[in-house]
mmCIF file of N, CA and C in Angstrom:
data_model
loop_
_atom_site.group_PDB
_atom_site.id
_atom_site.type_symbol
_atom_site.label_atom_id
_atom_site.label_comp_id
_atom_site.label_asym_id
_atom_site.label_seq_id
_atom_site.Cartn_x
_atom_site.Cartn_y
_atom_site.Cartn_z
ATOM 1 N N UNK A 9 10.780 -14.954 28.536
ATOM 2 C CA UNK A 9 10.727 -15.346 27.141
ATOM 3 C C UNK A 9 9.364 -15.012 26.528
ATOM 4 N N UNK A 10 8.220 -15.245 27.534
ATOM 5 C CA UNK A 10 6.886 -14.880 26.732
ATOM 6 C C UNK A 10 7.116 -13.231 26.794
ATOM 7 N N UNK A 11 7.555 -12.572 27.535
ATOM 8 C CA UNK A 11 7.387 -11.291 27.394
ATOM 9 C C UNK A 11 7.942 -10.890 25.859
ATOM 10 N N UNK A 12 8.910 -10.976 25.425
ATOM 11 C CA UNK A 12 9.628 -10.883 23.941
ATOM 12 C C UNK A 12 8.902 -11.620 23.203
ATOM 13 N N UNK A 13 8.352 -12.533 22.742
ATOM 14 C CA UNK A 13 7.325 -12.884 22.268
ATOM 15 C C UNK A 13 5.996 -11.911 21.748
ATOM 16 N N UNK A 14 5.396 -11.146 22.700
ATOM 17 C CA UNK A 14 4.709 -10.681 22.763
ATOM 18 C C UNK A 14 4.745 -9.252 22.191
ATOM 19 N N UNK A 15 6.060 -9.097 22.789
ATOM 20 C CA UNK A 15 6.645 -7.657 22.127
ATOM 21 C C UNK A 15 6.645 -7.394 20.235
ATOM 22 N N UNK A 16 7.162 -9.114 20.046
ATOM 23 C CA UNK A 16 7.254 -8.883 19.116
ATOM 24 C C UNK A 16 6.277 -8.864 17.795
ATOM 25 N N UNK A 17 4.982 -9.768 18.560
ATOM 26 C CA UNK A 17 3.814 -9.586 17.813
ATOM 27 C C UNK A 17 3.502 -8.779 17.663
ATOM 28 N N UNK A 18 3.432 -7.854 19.138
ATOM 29 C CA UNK A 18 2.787 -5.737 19.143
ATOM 30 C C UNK A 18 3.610 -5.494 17.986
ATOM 31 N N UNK A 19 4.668 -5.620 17.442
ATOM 32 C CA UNK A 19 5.945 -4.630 16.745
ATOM 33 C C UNK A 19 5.026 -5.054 15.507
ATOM 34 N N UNK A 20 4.845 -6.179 15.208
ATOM 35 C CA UNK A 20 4.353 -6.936 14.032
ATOM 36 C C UNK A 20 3.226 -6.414 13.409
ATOM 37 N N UNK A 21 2.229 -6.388 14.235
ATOM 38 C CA UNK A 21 0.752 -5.760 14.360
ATOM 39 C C UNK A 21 0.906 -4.335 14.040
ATOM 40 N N UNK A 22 2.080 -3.231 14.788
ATOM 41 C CA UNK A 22 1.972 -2.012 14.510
ATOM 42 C C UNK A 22 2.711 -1.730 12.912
ATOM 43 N N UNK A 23 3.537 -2.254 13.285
ATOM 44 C CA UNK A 23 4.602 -2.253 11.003
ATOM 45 C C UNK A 23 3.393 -2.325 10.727
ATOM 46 N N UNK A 24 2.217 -3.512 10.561
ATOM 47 C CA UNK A 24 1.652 -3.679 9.465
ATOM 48 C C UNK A 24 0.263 -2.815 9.180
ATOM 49 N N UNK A 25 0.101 -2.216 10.339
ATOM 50 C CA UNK A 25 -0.944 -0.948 10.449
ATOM 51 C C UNK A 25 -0.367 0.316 9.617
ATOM 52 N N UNK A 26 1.140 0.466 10.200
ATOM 53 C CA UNK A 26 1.867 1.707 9.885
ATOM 54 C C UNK A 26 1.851 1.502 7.933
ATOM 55 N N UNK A 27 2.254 0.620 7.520
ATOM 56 C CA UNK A 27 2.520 0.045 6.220
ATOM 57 C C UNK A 27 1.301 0.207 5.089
ATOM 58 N N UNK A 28 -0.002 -0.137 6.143
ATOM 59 C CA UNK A 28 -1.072 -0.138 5.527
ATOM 60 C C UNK A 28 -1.806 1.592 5.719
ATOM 61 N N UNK A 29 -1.526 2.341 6.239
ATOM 62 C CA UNK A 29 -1.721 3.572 6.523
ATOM 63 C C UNK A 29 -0.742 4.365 5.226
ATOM 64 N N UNK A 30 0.333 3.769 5.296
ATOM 65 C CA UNK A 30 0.994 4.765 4.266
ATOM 66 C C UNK A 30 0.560 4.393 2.911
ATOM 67 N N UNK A 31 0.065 3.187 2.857
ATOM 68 C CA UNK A 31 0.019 3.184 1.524
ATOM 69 C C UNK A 31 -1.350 3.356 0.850
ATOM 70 N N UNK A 32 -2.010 3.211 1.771
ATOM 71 C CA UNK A 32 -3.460 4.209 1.582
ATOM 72 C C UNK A 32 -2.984 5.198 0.829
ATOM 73 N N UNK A 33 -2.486 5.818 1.923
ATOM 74 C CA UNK A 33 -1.954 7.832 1.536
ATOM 75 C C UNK A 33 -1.869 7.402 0.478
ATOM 76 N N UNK A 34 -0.505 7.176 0.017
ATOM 77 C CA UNK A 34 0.352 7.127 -1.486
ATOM 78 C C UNK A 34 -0.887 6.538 -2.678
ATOM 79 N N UNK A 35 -1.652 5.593 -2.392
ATOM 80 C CA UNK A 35 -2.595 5.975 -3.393
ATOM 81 C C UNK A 35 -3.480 6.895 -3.610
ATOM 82 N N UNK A 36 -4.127 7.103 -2.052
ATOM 83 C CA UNK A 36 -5.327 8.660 -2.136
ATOM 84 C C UNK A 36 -4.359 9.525 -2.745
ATOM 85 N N UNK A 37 -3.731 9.726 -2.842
ATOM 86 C CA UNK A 37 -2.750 10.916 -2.850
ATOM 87 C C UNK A 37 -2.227 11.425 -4.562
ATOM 88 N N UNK A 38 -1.989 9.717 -4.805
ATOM 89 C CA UNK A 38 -1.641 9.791 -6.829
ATOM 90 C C UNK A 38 -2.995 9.475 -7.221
ATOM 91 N N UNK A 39 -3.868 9.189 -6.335
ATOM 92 C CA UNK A 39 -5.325 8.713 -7.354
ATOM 93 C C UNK A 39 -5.258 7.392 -8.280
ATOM 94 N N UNK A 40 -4.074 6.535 -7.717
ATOM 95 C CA UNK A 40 -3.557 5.300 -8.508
ATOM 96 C C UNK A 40 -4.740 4.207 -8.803
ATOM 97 N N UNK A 41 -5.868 4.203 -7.896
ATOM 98 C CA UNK A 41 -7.075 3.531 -8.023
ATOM 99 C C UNK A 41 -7.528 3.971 -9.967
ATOM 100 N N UNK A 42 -7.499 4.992 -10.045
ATOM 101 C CA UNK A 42 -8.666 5.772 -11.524
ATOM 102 C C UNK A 42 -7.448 5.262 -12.084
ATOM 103 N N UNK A 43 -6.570 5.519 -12.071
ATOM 104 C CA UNK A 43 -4.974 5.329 -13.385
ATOM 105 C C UNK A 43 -5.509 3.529 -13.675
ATOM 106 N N UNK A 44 -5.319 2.966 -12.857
ATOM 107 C CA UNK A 44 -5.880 1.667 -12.787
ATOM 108 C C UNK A 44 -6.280 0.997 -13.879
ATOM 109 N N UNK A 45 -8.125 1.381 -13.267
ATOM 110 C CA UNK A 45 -9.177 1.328 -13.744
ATOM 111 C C UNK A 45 -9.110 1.525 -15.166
ATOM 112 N N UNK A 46 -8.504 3.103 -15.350
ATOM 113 C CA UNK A 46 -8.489 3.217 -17.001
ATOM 114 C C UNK A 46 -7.335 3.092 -18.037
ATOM 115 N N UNK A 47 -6.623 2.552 -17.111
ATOM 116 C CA UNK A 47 -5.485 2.120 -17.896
ATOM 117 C C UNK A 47 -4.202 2.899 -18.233
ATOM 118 N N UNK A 48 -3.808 4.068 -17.842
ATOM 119 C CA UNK A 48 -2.809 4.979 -18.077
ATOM 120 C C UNK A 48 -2.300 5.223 -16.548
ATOM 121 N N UNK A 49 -1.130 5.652 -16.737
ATOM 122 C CA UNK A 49 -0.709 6.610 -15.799
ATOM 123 C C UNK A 49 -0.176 7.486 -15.731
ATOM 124 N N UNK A 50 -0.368 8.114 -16.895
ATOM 125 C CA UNK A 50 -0.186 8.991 -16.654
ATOM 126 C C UNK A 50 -0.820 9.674 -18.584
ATOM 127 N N UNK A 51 -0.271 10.912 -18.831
ATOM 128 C CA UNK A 51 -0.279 11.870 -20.418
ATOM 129 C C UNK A 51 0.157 10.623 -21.278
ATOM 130 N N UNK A 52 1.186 10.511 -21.405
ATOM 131 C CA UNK A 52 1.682 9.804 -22.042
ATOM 132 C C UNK A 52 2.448 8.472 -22.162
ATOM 133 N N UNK A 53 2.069 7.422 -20.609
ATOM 134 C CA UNK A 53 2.370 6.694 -20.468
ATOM 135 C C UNK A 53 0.675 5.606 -20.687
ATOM 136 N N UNK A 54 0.959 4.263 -20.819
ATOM 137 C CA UNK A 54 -0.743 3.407 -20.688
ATOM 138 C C UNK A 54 0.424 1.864 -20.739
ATOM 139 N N UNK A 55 -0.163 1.247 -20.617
ATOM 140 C CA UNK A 55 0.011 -0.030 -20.008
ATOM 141 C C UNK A 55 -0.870 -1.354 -20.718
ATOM 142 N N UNK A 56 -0.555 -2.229 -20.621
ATOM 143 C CA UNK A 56 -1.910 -3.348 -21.314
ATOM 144 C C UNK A 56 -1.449 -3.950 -22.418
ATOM 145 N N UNK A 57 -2.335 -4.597 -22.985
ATOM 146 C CA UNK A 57 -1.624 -5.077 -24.299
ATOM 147 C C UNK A 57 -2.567 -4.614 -25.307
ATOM 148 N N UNK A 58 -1.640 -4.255 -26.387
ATOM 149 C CA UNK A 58 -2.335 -3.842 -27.840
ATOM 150 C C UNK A 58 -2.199 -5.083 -28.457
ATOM 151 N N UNK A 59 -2.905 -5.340 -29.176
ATOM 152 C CA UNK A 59 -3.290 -5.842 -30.664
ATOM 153 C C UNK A 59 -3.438 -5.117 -31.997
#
């Protein structure tokens, strides 16, 4: 029983490495950090609230 236990923490630990690795990428990748920051994401899309 401790063996499955254990297994399943490793499984736990690796998803959440794997999860956090991809989603690095997917931001290095769109540059979603700067879209952010300045408020658009794109030409013709922006986000926020007007007044």
């Amino acid at each position: 029983m401790g063996n499955s236990k254990a297994k399943m923490i490793y499984a736990f630990i690796f998803d959440a490495v794997i999860s956090n690795v991809i989603g690095l990428l997917f931001f290095s990748i769109f540059d979603i950090e700067e879209n952010v920051k300045t408020g658009s994401l794109g030409a013709n899309v922006s986000y926020g609230l007007s007044l």
